CSV table of C-alpha atoms in Angstrom, one decimal:
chain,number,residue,atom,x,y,z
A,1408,UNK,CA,114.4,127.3,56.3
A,1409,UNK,CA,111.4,126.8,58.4
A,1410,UNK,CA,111.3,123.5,58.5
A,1411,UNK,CA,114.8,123.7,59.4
A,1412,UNK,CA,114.0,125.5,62.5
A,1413,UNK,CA,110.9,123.2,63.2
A,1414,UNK,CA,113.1,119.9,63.1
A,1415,UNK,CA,115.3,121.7,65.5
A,1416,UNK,CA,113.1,123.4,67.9
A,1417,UNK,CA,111.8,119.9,68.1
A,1418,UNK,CA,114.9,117.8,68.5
A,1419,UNK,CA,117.2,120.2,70.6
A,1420,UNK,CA,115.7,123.3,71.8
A,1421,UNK,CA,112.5,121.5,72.8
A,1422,UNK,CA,114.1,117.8,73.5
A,1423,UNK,CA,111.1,116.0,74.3
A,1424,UNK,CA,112.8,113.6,76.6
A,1425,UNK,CA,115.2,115.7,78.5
A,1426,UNK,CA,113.0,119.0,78.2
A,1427,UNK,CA,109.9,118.4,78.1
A,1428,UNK,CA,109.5,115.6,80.4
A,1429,UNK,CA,107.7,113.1,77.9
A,1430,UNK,CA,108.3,109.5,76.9
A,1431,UNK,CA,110.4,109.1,80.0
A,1432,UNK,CA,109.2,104.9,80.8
A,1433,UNK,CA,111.1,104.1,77.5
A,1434,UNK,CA,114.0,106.4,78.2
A,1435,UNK,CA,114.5,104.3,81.4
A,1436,UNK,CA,113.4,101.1,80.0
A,1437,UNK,CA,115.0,100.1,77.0
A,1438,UNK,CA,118.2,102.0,77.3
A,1439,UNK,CA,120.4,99.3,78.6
A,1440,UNK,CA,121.8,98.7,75.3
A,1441,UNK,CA,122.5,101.2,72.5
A,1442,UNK,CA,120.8,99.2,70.0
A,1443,UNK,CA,118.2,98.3,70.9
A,1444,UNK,CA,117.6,101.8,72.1
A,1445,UNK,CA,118.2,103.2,68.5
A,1446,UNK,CA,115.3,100.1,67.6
A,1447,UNK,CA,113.0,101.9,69.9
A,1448,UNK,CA,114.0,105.7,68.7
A,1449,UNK,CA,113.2,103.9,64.8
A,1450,UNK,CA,110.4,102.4,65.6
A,1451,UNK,CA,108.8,105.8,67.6
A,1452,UNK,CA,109.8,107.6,65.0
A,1453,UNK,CA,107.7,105.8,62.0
A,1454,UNK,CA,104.8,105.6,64.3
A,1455,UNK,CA,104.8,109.7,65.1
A,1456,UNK,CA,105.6,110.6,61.5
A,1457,UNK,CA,102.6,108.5,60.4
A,1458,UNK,CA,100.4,108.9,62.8
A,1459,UNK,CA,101.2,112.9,63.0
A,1460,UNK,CA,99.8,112.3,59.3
A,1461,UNK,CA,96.9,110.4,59.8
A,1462,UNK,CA,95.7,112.4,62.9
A,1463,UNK,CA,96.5,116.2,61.1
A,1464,UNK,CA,93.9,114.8,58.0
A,1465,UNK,CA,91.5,113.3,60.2
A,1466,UNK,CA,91.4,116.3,62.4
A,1467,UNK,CA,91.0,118.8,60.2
A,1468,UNK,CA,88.6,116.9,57.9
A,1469,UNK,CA,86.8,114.7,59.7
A,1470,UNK,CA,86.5,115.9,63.6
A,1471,UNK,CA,86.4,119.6,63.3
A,1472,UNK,CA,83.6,119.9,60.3
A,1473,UNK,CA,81.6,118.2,62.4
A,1474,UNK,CA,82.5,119.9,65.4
A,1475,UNK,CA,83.7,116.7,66.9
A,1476,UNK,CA,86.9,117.9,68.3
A,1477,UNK,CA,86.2,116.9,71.9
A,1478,UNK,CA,86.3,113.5,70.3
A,1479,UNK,CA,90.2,114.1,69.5
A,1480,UNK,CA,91.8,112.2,72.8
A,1481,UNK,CA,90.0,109.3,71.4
A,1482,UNK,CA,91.0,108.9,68.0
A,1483,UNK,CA,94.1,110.1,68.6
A,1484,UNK,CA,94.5,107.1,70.7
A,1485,UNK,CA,93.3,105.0,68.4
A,1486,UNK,CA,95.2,105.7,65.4
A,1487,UNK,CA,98.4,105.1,67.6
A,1488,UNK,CA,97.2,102.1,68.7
A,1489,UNK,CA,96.8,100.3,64.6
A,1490,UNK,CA,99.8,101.7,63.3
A,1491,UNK,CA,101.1,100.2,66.3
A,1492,UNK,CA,100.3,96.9,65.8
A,1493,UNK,CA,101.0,97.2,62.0
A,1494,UNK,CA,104.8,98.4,63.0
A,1495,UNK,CA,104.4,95.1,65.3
A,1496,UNK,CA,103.6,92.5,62.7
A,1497,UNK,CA,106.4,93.9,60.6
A,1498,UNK,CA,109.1,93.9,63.2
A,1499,UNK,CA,108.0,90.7,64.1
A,1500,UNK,CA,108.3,89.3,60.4
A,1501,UNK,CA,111.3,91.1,59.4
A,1502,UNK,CA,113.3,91.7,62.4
A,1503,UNK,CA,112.7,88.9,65.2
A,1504,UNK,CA,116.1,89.7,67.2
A,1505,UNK,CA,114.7,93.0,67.6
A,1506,UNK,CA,111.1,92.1,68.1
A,1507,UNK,CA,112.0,90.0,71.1
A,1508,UNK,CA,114.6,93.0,72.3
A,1509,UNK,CA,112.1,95.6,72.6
A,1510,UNK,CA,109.5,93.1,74.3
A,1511,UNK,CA,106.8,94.4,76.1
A,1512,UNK,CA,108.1,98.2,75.4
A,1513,UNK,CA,107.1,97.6,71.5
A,1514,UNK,CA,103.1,97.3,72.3
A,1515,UNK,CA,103.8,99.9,74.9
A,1516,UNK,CA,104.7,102.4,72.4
A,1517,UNK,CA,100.6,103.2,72.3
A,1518,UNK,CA,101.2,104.4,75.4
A,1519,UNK,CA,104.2,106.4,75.0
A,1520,UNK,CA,103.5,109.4,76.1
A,1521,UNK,CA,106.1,111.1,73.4
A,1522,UNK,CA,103.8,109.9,70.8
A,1523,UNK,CA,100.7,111.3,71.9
A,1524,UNK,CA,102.4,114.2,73.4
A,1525,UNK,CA,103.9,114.8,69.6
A,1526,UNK,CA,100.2,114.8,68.4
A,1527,UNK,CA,98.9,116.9,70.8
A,1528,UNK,CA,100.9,119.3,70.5
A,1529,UNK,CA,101.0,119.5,66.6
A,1530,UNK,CA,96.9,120.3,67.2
A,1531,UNK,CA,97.5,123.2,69.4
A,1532,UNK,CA,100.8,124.6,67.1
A,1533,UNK,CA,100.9,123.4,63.3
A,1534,UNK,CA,96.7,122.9,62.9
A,1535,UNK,CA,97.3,125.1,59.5
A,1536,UNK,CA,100.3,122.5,57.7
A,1537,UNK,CA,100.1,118.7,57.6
A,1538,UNK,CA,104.0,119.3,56.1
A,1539,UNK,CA,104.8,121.4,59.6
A,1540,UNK,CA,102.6,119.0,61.6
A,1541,UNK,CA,105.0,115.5,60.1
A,1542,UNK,CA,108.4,118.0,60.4
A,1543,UNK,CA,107.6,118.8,63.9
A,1544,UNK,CA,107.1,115.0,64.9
A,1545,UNK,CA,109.7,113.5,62.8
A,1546,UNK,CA,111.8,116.5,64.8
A,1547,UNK,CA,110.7,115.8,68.3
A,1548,UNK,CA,111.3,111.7,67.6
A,1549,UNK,CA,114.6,112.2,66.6
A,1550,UNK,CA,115.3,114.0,69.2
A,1551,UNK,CA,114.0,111.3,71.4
A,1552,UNK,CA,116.2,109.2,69.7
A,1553,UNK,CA,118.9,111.3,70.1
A,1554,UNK,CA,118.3,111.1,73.9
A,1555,UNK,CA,117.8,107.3,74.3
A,1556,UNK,CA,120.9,106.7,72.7
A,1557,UNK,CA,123.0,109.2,74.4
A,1558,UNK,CA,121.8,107.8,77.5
A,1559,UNK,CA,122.3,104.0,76.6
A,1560,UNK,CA,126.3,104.7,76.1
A,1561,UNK,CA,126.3,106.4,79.3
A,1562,UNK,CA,124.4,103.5,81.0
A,1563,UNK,CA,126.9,101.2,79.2
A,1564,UNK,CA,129.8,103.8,81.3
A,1565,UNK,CA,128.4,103.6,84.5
A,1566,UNK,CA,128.3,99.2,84.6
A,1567,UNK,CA,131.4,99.4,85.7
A,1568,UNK,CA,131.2,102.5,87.9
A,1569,UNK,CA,131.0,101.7,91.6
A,1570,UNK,CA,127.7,102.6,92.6
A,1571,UNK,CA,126.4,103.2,96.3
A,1572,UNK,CA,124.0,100.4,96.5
A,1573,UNK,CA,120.7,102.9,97.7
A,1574,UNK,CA,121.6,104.7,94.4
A,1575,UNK,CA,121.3,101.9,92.1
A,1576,UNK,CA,118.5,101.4,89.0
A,1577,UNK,CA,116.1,104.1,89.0
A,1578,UNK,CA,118.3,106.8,91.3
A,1579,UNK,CA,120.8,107.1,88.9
A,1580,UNK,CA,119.3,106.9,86.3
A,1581,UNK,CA,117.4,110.3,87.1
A,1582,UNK,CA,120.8,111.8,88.4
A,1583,UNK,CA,122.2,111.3,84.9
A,1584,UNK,CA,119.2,112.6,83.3
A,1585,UNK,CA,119.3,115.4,85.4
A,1586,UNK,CA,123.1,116.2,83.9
A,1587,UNK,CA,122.3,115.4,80.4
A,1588,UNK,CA,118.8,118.4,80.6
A,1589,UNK,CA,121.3,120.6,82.0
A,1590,UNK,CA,123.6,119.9,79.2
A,1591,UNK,CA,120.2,120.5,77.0
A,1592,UNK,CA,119.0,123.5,78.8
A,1593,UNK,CA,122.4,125.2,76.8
A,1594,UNK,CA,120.1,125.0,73.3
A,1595,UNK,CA,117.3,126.9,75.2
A,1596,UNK,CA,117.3,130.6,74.1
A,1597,UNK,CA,118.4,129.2,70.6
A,1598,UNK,CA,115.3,129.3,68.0
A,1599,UNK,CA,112.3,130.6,69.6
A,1600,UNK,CA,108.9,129.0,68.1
B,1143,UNK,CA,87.0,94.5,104.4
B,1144,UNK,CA,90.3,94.0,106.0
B,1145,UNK,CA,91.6,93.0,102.5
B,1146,UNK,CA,89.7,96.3,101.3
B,1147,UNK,CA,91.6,98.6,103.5
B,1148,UNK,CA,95.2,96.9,103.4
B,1149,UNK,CA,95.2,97.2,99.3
B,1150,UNK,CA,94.0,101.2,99.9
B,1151,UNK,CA,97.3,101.2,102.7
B,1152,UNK,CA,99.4,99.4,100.1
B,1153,UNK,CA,98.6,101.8,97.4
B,1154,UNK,CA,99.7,104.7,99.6
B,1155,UNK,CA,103.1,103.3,100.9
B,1156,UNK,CA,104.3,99.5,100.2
B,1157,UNK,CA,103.5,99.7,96.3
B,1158,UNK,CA,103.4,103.6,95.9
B,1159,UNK,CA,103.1,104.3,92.2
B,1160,UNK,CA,106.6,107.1,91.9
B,1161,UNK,CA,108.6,106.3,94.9
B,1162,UNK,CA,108.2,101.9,95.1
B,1163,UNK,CA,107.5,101.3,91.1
B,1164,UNK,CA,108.7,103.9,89.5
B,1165,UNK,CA,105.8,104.2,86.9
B,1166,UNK,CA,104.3,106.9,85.2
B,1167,UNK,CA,107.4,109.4,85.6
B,1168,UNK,CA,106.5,111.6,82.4
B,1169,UNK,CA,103.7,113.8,84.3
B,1170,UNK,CA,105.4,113.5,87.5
B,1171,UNK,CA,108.5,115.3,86.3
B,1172,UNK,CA,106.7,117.5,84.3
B,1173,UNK,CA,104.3,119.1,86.3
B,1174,UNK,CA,105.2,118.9,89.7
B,1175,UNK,CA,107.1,122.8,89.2
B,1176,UNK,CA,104.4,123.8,92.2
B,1177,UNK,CA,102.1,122.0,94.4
B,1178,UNK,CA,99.5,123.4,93.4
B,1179,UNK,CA,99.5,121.9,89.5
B,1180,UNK,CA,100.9,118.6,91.3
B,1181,UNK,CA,97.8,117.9,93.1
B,1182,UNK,CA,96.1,119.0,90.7
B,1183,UNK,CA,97.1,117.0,88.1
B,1184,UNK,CA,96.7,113.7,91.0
B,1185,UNK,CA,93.4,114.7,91.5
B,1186,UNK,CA,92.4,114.3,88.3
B,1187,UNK,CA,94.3,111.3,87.3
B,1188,UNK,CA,93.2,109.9,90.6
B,1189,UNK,CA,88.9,110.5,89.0
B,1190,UNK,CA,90.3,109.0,85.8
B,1191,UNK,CA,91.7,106.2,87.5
B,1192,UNK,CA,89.1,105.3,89.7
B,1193,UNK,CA,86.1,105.9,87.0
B,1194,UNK,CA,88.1,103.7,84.6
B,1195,UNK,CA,88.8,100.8,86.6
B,1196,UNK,CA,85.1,100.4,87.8
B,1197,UNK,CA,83.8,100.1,84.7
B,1198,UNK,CA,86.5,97.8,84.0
B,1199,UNK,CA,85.5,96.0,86.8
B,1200,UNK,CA,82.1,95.6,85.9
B,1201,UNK,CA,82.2,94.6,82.0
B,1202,UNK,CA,85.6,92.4,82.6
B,1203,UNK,CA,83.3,89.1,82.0
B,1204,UNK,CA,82.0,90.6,78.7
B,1205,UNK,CA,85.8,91.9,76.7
B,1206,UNK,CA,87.4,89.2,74.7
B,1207,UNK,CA,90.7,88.8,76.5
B,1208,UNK,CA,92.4,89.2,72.7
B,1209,UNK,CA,91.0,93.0,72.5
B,1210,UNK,CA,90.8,94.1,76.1
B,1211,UNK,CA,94.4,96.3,75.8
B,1212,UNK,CA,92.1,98.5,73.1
B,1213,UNK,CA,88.8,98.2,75.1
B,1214,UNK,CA,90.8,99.8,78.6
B,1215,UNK,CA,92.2,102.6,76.4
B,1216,UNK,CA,88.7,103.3,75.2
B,1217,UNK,CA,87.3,103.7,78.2
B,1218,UNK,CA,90.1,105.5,80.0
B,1219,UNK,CA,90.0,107.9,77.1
B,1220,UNK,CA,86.2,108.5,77.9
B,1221,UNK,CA,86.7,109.5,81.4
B,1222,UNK,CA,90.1,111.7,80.1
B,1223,UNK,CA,88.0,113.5,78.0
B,1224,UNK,CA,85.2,113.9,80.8
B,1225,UNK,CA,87.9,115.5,83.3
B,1226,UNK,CA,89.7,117.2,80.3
B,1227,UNK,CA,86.3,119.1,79.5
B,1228,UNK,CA,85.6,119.4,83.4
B,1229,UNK,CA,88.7,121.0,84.1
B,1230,UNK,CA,88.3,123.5,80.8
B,1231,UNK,CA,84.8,124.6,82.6
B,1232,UNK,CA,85.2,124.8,85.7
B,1233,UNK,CA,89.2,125.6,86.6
B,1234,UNK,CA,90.3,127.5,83.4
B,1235,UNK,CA,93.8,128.8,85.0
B,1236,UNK,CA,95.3,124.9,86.4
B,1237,UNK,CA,93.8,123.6,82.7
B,1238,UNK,CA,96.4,126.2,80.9
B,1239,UNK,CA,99.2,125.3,83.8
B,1240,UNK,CA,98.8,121.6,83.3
B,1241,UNK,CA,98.7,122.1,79.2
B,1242,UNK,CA,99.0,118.8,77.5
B,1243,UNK,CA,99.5,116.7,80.4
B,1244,UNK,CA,95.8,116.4,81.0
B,1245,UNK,CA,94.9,114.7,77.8
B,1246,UNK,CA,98.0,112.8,78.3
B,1247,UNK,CA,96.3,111.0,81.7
B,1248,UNK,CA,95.2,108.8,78.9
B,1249,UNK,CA,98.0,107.0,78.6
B,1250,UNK,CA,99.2,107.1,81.9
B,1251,UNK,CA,101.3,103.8,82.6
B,1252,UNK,CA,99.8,103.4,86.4
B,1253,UNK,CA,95.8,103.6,84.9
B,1254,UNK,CA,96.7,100.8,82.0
B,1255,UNK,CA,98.3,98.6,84.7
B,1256,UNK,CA,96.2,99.1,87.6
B,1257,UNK,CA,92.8,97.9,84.9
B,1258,UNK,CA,95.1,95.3,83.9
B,1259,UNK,CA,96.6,93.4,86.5
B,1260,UNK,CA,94.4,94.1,89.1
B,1261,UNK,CA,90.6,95.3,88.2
B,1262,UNK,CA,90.1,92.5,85.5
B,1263,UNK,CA,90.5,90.0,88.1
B,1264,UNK,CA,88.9,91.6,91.2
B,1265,UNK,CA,85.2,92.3,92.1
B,1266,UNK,CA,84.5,96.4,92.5
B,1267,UNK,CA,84.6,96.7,96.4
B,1268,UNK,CA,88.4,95.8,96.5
B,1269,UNK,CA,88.8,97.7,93.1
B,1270,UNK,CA,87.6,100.5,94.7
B,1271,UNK,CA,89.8,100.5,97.4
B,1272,UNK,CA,92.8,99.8,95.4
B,1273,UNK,CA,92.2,103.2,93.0
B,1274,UNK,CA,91.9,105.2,95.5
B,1275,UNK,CA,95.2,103.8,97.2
B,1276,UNK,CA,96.9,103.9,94.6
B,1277,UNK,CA,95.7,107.4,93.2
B,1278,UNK,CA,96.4,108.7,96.5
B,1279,UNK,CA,99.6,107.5,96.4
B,1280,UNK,CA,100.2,109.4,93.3
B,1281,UNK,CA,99.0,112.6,94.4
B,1282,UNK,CA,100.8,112.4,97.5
B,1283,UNK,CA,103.6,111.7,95.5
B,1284,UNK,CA,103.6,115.0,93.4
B,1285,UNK,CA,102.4,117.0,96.3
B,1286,UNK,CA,105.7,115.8,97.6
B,1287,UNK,CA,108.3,116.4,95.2
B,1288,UNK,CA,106.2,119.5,94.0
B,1289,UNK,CA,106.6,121.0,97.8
B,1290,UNK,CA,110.6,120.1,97.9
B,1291,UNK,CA,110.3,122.2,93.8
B,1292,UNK,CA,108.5,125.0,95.1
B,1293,UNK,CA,110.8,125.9,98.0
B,1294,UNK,CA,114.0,125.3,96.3
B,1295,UNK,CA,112.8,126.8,93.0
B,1296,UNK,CA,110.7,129.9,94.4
B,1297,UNK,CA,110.7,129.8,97.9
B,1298,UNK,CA,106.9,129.4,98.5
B,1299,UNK,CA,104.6,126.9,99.4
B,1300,UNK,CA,101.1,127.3,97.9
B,1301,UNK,CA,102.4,131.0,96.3
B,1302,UNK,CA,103.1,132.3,100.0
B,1303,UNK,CA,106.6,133.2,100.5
B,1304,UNK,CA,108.1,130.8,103.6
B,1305,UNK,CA,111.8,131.5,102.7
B,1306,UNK,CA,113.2,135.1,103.4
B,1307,UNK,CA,113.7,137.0,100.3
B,1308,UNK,CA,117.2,137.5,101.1
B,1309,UNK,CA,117.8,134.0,100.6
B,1310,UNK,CA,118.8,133.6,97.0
B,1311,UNK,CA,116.2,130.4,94.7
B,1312,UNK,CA,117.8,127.9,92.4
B,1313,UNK,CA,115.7,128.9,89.7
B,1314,UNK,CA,117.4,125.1,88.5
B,1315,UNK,CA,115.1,123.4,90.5
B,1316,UNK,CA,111.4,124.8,89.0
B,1317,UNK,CA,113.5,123.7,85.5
B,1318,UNK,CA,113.2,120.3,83.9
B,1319,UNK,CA,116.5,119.0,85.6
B,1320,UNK,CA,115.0,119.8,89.2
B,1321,UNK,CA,112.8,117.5,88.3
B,1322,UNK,CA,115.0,114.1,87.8
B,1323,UNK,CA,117.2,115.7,90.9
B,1324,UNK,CA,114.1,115.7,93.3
B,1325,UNK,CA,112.7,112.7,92.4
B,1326,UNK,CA,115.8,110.6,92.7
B,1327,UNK,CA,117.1,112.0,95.9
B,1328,UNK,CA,113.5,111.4,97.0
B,1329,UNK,CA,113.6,107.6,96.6
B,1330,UNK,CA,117.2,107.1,98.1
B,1331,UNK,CA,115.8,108.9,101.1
B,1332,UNK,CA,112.6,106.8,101.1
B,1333,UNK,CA,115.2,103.6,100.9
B,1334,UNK,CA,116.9,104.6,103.8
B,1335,UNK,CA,114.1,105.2,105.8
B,1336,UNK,CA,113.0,101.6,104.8
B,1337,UNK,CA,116.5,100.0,105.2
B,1338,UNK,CA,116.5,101.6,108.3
B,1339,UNK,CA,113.0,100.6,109.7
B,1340,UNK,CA,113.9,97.2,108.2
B,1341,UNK,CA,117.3,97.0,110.8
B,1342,UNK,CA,115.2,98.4,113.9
């Protein structure tokens, strides 16, 4: 039941995207077509389930015995950054039409701030459980998923919508995302963490 | 010199981080609920940014183009944890309003691309300049939409209270959705004002 309320806390309550501000270059990026948008939302969410992992083991057995968790921004960025390029080399091998979709925003997930944001946080509120730690991330990516997505139909929508011109591309698009965290802010008061 | 100050100028206005590219929204939205955590959040970016890309500067002849995406991460991750730990010391209260979105400087878009498209080709003089355009033109940028947040949102500038109390807030507009509101009516206004200047 917990890890119910985690996942959801994470994906709804909490939306990283729409709430939380975080992971917003992809949201605008790669959401001009809803597949390749739910690509992206795959592809973040094996990198933060793995690397919420990776960094929960090597925090609390490597940095903080050794009192090295000033040290944390660092690896943290690091570890991102392989499982990054091994998400890469696999895309690359098994799935070229969406290797060459995603582009530059595939390398760019390293500096996703949704990813690092995910890990971060999972230091300051699940430091006890490596299972509430992945839970939490695997949560919060779906959620960014969910968001991308959402977005990416609504993008699809609004091609044939007759735009003012001083509104087009980035103007919009926060206007809509303003609409859709309203919409979100209705799942706030829900589960409280 | 000339070149030196019209990159700084550029920074600031022509190629303004938020309002011209449209980079590094996450913190901008995020933090921006007063002025007070905006500029305080560009400040520090704006250390990061200029520490990061003068070191860049100097060791650009000695990184292996293959590796240097994982060398200018390094190094901006050094000087993120330098102002992290700074700002823990020395201004305890903004370090608990800002939260995560100090580490998270780290992988701010506008550091990565600043090291690499402009310091890894440019000696440090122009370098210089250009960080501190450009960082300026990100704090300026949150100061901005945190000012037009604050007085919607709470009615104050800098915590004093500049709209009457009997005037109801849109709480709405200290809320996440505020944030994507502000900023994009922000750059349709700046668009005018440049289509505008462009006509006279």
């Amino acid at each position: 039941m917990e890890f119910i309320l985690i996942f959801i806390s994470a994906a709804l309550v909490n939306n990283f995207v729409l709430s939380r501000s975080l992971g917003i270059c992809p949201f605008i990026g790669v959401s001009k077509r809803m597949d390749t948008s739910l690509g992206m939302g795959l592809a973040v969410t094996a990198v933060m389930a793995v690397a919420s992992a990776i960094t929960h083991v090597v925090y609390t057995f490597v940095l903080v015995p050794f009192e090295l968790e000033f040290l944390h921004i660092i690896a943290f960025v690091l570890i991102t950054a392989c499982l990054v390029q091994v998400v890469e080399m696999y895309l690359k091998k098994n799935s070229p039409a969406l290797y060459r979709a995603l582009g530059i925003f595939l390398p760019l997930i390293t500096t996703n701030c949704a990813v690092l944001g995910a890990l971060l946080l999972n230091i300051d509120l699940f430091s006890d459980s490596l299972l509430r730690a992945v839970v939490h991330a695997v949560g919060a990516a779906t959620g960014f998923t969910l968001a991308l997505v959402l977005f990416s139909g609504i993008r699809d929508r609004m091609s044939y919508a007759p735009i003012p011109k001083i509104f087009e591309g980035v103007p919009i698009a926060m206007m809509v995302a303003g609409l859709m965290s309203i919409a979100f802010l209705g799942f706030s008061g829900m589960i409280s963490l | 010199m000339v070149k030196a100050l019209a990159r700084f100028k550029k920074g600031i206005i022509d190629e303004n981080p938020i309002f011209a590219q449209a980079i590094a929204l996450c913190p901008v939205l995020a933090v921006t609920t007063s002025i007070i955590n905006g500029v305080g959040l560009g400040l520090a970016t704006l250390i990061v940014l200029f520490c990061s890309t003068l070191v860049v500067c100097f060791i650009r002849n000695f990184i292996p183009p293959q590796v240097r995406i994982p060398c200018f991460i390094v190094i901006s991750a050094t000087f993120t944890t330098v102002v992290s730990l700074l700002m823990e010391a020395f201004f305890p209260a903004l370090n608990d309003a800002l939260g995560i979105f100090i580490p998270l400087i780290v992988v701010n878009c506008l550091i990565l691309a600043r090291m690499e498209s402009f310091a890894a080709k440019n000696p440090p003089i122009v370098t210089m300049f250009d960080s501190l355009g450009m960082g300026l033109g990100f704090t300026l940028a949150l100061a901005l939409i945190g000012v037009v947040r604050e007085i919607i949102g709470m009615g104050t500038v800098f915590g004093f209270t500049v709209i009457p109390e009997a005037i109801p807030r849109n709480v709405l507009f200290i809320l996440p959705p505020g944030g994507f509101f502000v900023l994009g009516l922000l750059i349709v206004v700046l668009r005018a004002v440049k289509d505008k200047r462009l006509k006279d």
